[in-house]
PDB file of C-alpha atoms (C1' of nucleotides) in Angstrom:
ATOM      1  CA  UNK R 275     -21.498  -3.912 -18.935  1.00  0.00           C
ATOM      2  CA  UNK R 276     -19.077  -1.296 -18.645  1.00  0.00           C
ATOM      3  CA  UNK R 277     -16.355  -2.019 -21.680  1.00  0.00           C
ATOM      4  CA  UNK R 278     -13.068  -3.250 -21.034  1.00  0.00           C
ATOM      5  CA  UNK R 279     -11.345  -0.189 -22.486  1.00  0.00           C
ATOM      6  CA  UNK R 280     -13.103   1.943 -19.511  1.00  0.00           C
ATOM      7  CA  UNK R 281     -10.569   0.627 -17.065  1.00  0.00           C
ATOM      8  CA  UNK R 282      -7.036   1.566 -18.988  1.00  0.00           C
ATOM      9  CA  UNK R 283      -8.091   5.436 -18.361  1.00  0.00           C
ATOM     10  CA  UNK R 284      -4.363   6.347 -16.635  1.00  0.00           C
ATOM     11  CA  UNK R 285      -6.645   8.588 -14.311  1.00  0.00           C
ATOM     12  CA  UNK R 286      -7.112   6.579 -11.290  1.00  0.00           C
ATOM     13  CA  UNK R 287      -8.281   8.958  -8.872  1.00  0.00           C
ATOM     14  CA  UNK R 288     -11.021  10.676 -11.666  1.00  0.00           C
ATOM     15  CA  UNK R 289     -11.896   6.747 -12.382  1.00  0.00           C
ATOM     16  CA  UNK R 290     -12.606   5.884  -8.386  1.00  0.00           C
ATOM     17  CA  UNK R 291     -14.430   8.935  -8.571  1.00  0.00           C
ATOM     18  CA  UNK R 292     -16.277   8.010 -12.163  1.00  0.00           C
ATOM     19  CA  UNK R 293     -17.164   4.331 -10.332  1.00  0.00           C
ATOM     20  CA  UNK R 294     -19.486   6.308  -7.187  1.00  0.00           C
ATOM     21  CA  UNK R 295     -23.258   5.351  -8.772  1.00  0.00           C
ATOM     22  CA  UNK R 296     -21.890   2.292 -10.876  1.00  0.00           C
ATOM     23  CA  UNK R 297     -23.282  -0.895 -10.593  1.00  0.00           C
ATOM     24  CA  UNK R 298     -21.144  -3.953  -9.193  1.00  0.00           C
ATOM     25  CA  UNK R 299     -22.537  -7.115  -9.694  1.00  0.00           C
ATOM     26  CA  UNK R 300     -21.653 -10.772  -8.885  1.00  0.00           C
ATOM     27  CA  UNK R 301     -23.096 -14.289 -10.276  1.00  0.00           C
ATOM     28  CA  UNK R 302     -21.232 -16.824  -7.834  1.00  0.00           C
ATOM     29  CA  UNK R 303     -22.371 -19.654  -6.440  1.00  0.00           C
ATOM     30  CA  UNK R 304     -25.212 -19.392  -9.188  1.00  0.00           C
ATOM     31  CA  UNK R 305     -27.018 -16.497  -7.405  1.00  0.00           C
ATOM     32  CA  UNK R 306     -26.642 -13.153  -8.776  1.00  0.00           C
ATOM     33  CA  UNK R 307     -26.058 -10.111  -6.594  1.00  0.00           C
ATOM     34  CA  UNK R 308     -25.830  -6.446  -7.618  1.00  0.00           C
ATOM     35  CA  UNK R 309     -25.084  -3.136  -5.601  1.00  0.00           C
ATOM     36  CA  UNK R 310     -24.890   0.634  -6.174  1.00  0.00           C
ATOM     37  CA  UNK R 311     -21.008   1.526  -6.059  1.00  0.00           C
ATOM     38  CA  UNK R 312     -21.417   4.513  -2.915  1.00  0.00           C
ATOM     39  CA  UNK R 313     -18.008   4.663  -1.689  1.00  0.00           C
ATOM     40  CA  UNK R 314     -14.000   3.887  -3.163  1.00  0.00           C
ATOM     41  CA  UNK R 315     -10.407   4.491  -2.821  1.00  0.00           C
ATOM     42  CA  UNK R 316      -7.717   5.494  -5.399  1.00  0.00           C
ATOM     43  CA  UNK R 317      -4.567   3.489  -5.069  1.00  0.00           C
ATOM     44  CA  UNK R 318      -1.725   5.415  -7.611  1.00  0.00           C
ATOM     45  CA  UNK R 319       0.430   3.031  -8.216  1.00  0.00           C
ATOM     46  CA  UNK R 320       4.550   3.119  -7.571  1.00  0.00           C
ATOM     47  CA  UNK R 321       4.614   6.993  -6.189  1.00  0.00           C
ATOM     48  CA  UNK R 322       1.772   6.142  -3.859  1.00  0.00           C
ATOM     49  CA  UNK R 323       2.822   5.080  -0.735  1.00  0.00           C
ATOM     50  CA  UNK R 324      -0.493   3.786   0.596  1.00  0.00           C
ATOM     51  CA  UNK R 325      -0.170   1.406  -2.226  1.00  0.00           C
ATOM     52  CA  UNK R 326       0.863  -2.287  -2.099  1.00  0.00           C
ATOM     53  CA  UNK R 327       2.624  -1.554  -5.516  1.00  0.00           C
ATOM     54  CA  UNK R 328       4.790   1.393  -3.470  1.00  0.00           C
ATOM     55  CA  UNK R 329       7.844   2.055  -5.219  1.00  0.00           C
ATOM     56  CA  UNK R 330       7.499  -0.884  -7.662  1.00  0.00           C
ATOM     57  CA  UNK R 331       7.182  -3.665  -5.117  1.00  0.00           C
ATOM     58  CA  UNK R 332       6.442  -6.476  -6.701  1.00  0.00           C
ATOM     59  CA  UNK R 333       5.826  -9.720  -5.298  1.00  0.00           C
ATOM     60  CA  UNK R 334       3.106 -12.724  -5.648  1.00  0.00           C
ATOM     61  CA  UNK R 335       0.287 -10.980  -4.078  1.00  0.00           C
ATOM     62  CA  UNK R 336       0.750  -7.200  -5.741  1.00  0.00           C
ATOM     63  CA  UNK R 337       1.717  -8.894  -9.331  1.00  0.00           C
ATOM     64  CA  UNK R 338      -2.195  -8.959 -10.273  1.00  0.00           C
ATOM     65  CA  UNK R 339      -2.231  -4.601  -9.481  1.00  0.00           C
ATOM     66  CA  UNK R 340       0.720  -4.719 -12.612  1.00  0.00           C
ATOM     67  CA  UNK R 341      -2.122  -6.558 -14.976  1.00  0.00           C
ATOM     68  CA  UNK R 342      -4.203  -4.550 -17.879  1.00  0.00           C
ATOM     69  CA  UNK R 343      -6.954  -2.590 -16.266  1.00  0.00           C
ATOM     70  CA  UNK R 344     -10.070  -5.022 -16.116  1.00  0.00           C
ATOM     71  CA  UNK R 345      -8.870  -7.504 -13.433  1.00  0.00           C
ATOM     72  CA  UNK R 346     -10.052  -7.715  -9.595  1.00  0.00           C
ATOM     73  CA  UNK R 347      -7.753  -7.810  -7.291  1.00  0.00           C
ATOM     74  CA  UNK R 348      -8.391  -9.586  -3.984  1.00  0.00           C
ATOM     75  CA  UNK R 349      -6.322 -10.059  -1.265  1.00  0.00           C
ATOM     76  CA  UNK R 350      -6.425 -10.789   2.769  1.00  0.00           C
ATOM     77  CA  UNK R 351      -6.284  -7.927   5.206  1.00  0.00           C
ATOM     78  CA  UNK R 352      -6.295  -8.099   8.996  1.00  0.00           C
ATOM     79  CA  UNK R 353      -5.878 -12.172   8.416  1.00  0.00           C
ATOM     80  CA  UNK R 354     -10.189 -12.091   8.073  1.00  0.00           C
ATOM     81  CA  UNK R 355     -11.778  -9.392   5.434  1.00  0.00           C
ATOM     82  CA  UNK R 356     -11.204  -9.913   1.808  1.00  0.00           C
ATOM     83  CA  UNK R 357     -11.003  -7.183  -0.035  1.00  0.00           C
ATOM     84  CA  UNK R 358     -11.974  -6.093  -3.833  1.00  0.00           C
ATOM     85  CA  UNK R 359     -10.339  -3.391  -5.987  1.00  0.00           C
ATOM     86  CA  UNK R 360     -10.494  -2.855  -9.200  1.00  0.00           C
ATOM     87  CA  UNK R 361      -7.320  -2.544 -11.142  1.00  0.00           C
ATOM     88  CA  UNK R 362      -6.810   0.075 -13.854  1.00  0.00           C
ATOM     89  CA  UNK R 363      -4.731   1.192 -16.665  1.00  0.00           C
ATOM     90  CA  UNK R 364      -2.448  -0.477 -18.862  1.00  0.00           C
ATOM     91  CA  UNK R 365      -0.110  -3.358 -17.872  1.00  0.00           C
ATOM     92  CA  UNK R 366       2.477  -2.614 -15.796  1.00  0.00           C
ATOM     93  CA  UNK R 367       1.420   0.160 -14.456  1.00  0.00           C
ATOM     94  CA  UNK R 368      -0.296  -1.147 -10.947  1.00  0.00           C
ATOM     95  CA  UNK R 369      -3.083   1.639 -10.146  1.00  0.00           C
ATOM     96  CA  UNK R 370      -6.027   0.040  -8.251  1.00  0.00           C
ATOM     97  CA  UNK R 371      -9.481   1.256  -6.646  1.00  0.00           C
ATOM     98  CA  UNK R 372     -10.715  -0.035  -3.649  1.00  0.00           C
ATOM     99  CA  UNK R 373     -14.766  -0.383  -3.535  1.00  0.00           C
ATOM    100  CA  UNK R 374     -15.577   0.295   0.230  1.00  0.00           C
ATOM    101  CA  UNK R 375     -19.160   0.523   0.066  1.00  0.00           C
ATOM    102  CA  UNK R 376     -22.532  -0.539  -2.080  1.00  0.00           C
ATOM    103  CA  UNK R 377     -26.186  -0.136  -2.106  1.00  0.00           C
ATOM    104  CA  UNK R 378     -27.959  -3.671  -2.306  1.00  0.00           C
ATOM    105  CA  UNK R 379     -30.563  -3.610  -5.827  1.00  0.00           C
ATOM    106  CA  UNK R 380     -30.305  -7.106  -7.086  1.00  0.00           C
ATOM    107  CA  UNK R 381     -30.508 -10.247  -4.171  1.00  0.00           C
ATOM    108  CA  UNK R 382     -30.747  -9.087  -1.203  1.00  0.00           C
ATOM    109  CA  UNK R 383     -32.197 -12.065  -0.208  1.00  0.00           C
ATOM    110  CA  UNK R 384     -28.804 -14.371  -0.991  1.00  0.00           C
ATOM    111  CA  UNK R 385     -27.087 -10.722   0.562  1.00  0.00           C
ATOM    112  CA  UNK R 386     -28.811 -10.971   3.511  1.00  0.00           C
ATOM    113  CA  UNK R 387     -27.841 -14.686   3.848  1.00  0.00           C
ATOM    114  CA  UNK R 388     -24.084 -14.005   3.029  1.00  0.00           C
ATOM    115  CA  UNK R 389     -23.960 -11.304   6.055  1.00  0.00           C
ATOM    116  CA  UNK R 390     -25.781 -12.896   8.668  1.00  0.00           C
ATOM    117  CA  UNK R 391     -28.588 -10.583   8.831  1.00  0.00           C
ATOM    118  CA  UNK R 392     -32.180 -10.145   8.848  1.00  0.00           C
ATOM    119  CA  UNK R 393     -33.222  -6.938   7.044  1.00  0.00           C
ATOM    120  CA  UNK R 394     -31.325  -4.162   5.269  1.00  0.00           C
ATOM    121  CA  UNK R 395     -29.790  -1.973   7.198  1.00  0.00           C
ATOM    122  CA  UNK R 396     -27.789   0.777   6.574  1.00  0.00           C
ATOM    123  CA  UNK R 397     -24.303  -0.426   7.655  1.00  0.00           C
ATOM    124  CA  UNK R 398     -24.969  -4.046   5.388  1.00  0.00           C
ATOM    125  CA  UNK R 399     -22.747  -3.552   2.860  1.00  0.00           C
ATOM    126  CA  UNK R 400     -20.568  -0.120   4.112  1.00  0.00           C
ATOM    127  CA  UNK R 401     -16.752  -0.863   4.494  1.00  0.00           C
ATOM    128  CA  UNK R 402     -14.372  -3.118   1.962  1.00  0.00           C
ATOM    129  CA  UNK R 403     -15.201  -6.712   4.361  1.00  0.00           C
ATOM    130  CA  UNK R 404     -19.143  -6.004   4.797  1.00  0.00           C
ATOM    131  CA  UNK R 405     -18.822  -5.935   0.120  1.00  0.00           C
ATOM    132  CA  UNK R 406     -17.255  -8.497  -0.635  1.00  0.00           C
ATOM    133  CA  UNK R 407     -18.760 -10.607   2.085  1.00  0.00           C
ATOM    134  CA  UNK R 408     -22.311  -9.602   0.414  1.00  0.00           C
ATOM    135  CA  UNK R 409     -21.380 -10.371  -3.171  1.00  0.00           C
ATOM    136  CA  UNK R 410     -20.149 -13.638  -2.325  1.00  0.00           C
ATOM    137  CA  UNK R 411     -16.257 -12.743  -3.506  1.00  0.00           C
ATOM    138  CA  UNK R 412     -13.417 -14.692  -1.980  1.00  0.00           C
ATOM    139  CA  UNK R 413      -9.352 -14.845  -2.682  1.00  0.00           C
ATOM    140  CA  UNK R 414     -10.362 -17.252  -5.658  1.00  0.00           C
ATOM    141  CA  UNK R 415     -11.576 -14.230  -7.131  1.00  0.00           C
ATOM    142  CA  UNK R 416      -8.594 -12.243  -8.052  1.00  0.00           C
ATOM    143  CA  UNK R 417      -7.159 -11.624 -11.005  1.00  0.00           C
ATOM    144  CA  UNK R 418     -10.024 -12.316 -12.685  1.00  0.00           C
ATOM    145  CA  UNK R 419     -11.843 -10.374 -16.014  1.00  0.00           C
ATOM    146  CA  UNK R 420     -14.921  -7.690 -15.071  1.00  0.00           C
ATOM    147  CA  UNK R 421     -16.127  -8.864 -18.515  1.00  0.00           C
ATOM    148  CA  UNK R 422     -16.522 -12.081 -17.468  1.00  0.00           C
ATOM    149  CA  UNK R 423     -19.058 -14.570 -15.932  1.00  0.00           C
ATOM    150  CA  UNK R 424     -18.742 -13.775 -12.318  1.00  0.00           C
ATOM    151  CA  UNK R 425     -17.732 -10.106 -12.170  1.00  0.00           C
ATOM    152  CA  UNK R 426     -18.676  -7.573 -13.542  1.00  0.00           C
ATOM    153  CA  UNK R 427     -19.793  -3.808 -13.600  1.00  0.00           C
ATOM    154  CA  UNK R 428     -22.449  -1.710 -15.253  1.00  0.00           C
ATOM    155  CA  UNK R 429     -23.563   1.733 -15.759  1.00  0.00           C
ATOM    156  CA  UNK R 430     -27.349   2.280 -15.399  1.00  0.00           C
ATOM    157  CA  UNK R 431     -27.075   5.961 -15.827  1.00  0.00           C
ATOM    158  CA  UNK R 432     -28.200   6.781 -11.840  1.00  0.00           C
ATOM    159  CA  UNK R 433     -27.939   9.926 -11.834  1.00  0.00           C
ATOM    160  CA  UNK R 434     -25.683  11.565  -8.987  1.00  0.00           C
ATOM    161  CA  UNK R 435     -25.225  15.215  -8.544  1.00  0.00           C
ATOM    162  CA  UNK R 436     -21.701  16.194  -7.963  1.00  0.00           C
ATOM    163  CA  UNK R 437     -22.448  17.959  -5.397  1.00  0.00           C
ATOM    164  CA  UNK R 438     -23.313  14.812  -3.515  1.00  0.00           C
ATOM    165  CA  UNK R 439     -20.224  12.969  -3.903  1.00  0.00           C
ATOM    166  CA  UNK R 440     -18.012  13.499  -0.980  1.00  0.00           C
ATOM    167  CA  UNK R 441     -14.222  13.511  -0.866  1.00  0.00           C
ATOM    168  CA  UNK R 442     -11.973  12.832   2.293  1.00  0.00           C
ATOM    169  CA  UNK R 443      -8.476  10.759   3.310  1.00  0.00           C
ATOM    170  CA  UNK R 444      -8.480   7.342   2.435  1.00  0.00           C
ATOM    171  CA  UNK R 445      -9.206   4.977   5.426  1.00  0.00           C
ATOM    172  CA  UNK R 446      -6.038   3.283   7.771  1.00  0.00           C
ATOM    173  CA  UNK R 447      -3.279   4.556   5.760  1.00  0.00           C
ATOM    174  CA  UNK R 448      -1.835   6.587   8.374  1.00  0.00           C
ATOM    175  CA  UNK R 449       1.637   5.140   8.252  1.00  0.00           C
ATOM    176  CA  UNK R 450       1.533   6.574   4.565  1.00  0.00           C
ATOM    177  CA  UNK R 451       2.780   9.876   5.660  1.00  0.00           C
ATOM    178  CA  UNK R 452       1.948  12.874   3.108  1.00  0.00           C
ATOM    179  CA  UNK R 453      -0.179  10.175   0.725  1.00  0.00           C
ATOM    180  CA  UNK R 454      -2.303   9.696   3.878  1.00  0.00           C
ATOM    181  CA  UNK R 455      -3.538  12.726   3.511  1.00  0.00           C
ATOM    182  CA  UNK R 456      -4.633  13.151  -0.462  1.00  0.00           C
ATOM    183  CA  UNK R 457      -8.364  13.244  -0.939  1.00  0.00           C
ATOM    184  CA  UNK R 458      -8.446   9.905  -2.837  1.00  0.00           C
ATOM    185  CA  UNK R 459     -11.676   8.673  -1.113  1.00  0.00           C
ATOM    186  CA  UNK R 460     -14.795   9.112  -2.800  1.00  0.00           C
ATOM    187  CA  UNK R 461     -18.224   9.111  -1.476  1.00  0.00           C
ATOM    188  CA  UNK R 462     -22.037   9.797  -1.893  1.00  0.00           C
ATOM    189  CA  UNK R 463     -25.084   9.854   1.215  1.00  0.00           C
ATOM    190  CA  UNK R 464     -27.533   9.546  -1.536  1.00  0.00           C
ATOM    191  CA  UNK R 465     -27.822   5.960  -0.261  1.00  0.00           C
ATOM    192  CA  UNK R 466     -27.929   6.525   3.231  1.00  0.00           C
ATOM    193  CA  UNK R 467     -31.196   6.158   5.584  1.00  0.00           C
TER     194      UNK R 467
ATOM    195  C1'  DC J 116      12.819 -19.833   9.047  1.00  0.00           C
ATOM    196  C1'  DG J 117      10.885 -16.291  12.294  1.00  0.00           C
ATOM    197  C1'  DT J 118       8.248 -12.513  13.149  1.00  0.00           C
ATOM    198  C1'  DA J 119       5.677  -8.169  12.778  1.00  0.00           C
ATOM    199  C1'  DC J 120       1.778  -6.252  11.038  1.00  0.00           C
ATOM    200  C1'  DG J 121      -2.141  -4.879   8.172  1.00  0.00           C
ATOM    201  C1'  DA J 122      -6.462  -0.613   2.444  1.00  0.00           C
ATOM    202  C1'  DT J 123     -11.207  -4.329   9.009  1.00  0.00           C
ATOM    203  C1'  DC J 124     -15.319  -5.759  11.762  1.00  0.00           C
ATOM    204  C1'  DT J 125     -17.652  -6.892  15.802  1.00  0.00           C
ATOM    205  C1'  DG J 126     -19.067  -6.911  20.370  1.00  0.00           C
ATOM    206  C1'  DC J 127     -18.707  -5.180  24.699  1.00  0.00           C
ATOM    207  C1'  DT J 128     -18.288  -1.083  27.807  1.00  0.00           C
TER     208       DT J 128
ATOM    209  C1'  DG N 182     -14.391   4.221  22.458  1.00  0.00           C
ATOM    210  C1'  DC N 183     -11.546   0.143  22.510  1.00  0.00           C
ATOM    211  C1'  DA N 184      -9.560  -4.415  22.357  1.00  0.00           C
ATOM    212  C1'  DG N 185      -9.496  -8.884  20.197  1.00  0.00           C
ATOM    213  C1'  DA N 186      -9.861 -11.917  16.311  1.00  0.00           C
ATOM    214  C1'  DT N 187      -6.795 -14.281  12.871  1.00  0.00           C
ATOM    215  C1'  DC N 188      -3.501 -15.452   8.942  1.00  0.00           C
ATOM    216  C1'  DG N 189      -1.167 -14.394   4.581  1.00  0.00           C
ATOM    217  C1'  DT N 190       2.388 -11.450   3.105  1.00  0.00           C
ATOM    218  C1'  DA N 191       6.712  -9.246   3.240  1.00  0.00           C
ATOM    219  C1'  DC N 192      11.095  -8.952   4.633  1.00  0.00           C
ATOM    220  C1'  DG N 193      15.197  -9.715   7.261  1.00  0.00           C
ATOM    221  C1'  DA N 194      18.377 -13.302   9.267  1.00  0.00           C
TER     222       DA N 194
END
DNA sequence: CGTACGATCTGCT
DNA sequence: GCAGATCGTACGA
């Protein structure tokens, strides 16, 4: 399990970066589920204006993004997909990665259930719904520890050349202006068939 | 209290 | 390629 000091690094966008090849895994509903991290998004906190924390909002939903690196945060987007970040560094200051994107390796049977599908394919768990959907996460889920029962992450030294990790503009943040355009998305095709 | 909109996905064309 | 689904959040009145 990756240690709970690895998530108050103040680098957010080296961190989403660090996460590509890390292991997210889930035991909900009593049925663990694990997947390859191939794909996140650095959210920099109050100078960031992708970010829900944007100039220091803070409201109900963005309070868990101000917590101690460690904690999920999950929230609602387009009134259907959940979404999962991981928040990091040290309280109060609300930096948080988005995971967009794993590679099934632990039940892909209870995965395959979750999604509605028959076989692995390779758009199953690619995009920030399609995860958290597949690991069985829900709004119940946030603000809660990544050293705990439910959620947590792990490093099982795959090995990923740099070279294979992609970097690009983060995903429908265009009204973000300038920010919109900072290569704070991270990505490898090792997984990809 | 009212309303506009979003860190998306799917199915149909 | 594009529209529709669908609802909590944020913010202004």
């Amino acid at each position: 399990m990756l240690k709970a000091s690895y998530y108050l690094n103040s680098d957010v966008v080296f961190l989403a970066r660090d996460l590509i090849g890390k292991t997210l895994c889930t035991n909900i509903n009593n049925k663990l589920t694990c997947g390859i991290i191939t794909e996140t998004e650095a959210y920099a906190g109050v100078d960031d204006k992708a970010s829900h924390a944007y100039g220091g909002r803070r409201t109900a939903r963005t309070e868990t993004m101000y917590s101690k690196g460690g904690v999920s945060y999950v929230y609602l987007c387009y009134g259907i997909h959940k979404l999962f970040n991981i928040v990091t560094n040290k309280e109060g200051i609300p930096h948080a990665i988005l995971i967009r994107a794993i590679y099934p390796t632990a039940g892909l049977e209870e995965i395959l259930k979750r999604r509605h599908a028959e076989k692995l394919t390779k758009n199953l768990c690619v995009g920030p719904g399609k995860v958290t959907e597949a690991l069985g996460i829900n709004l119940l889920h946030n603000n809660v520890s990544l050293n705990g029962e439910e959620i947590w992450l792990r490093d099982d030294n795959i090995k990923i050349n740099k070279n294979d990790i992609q970097t690009g503009p983060r995903i429908g943040v265009d009204y973000a202006g300038f920010d919109a355009t900072l290569p704070y998305r991270f990505y490898t095709t090792n997984y990809n068939f």
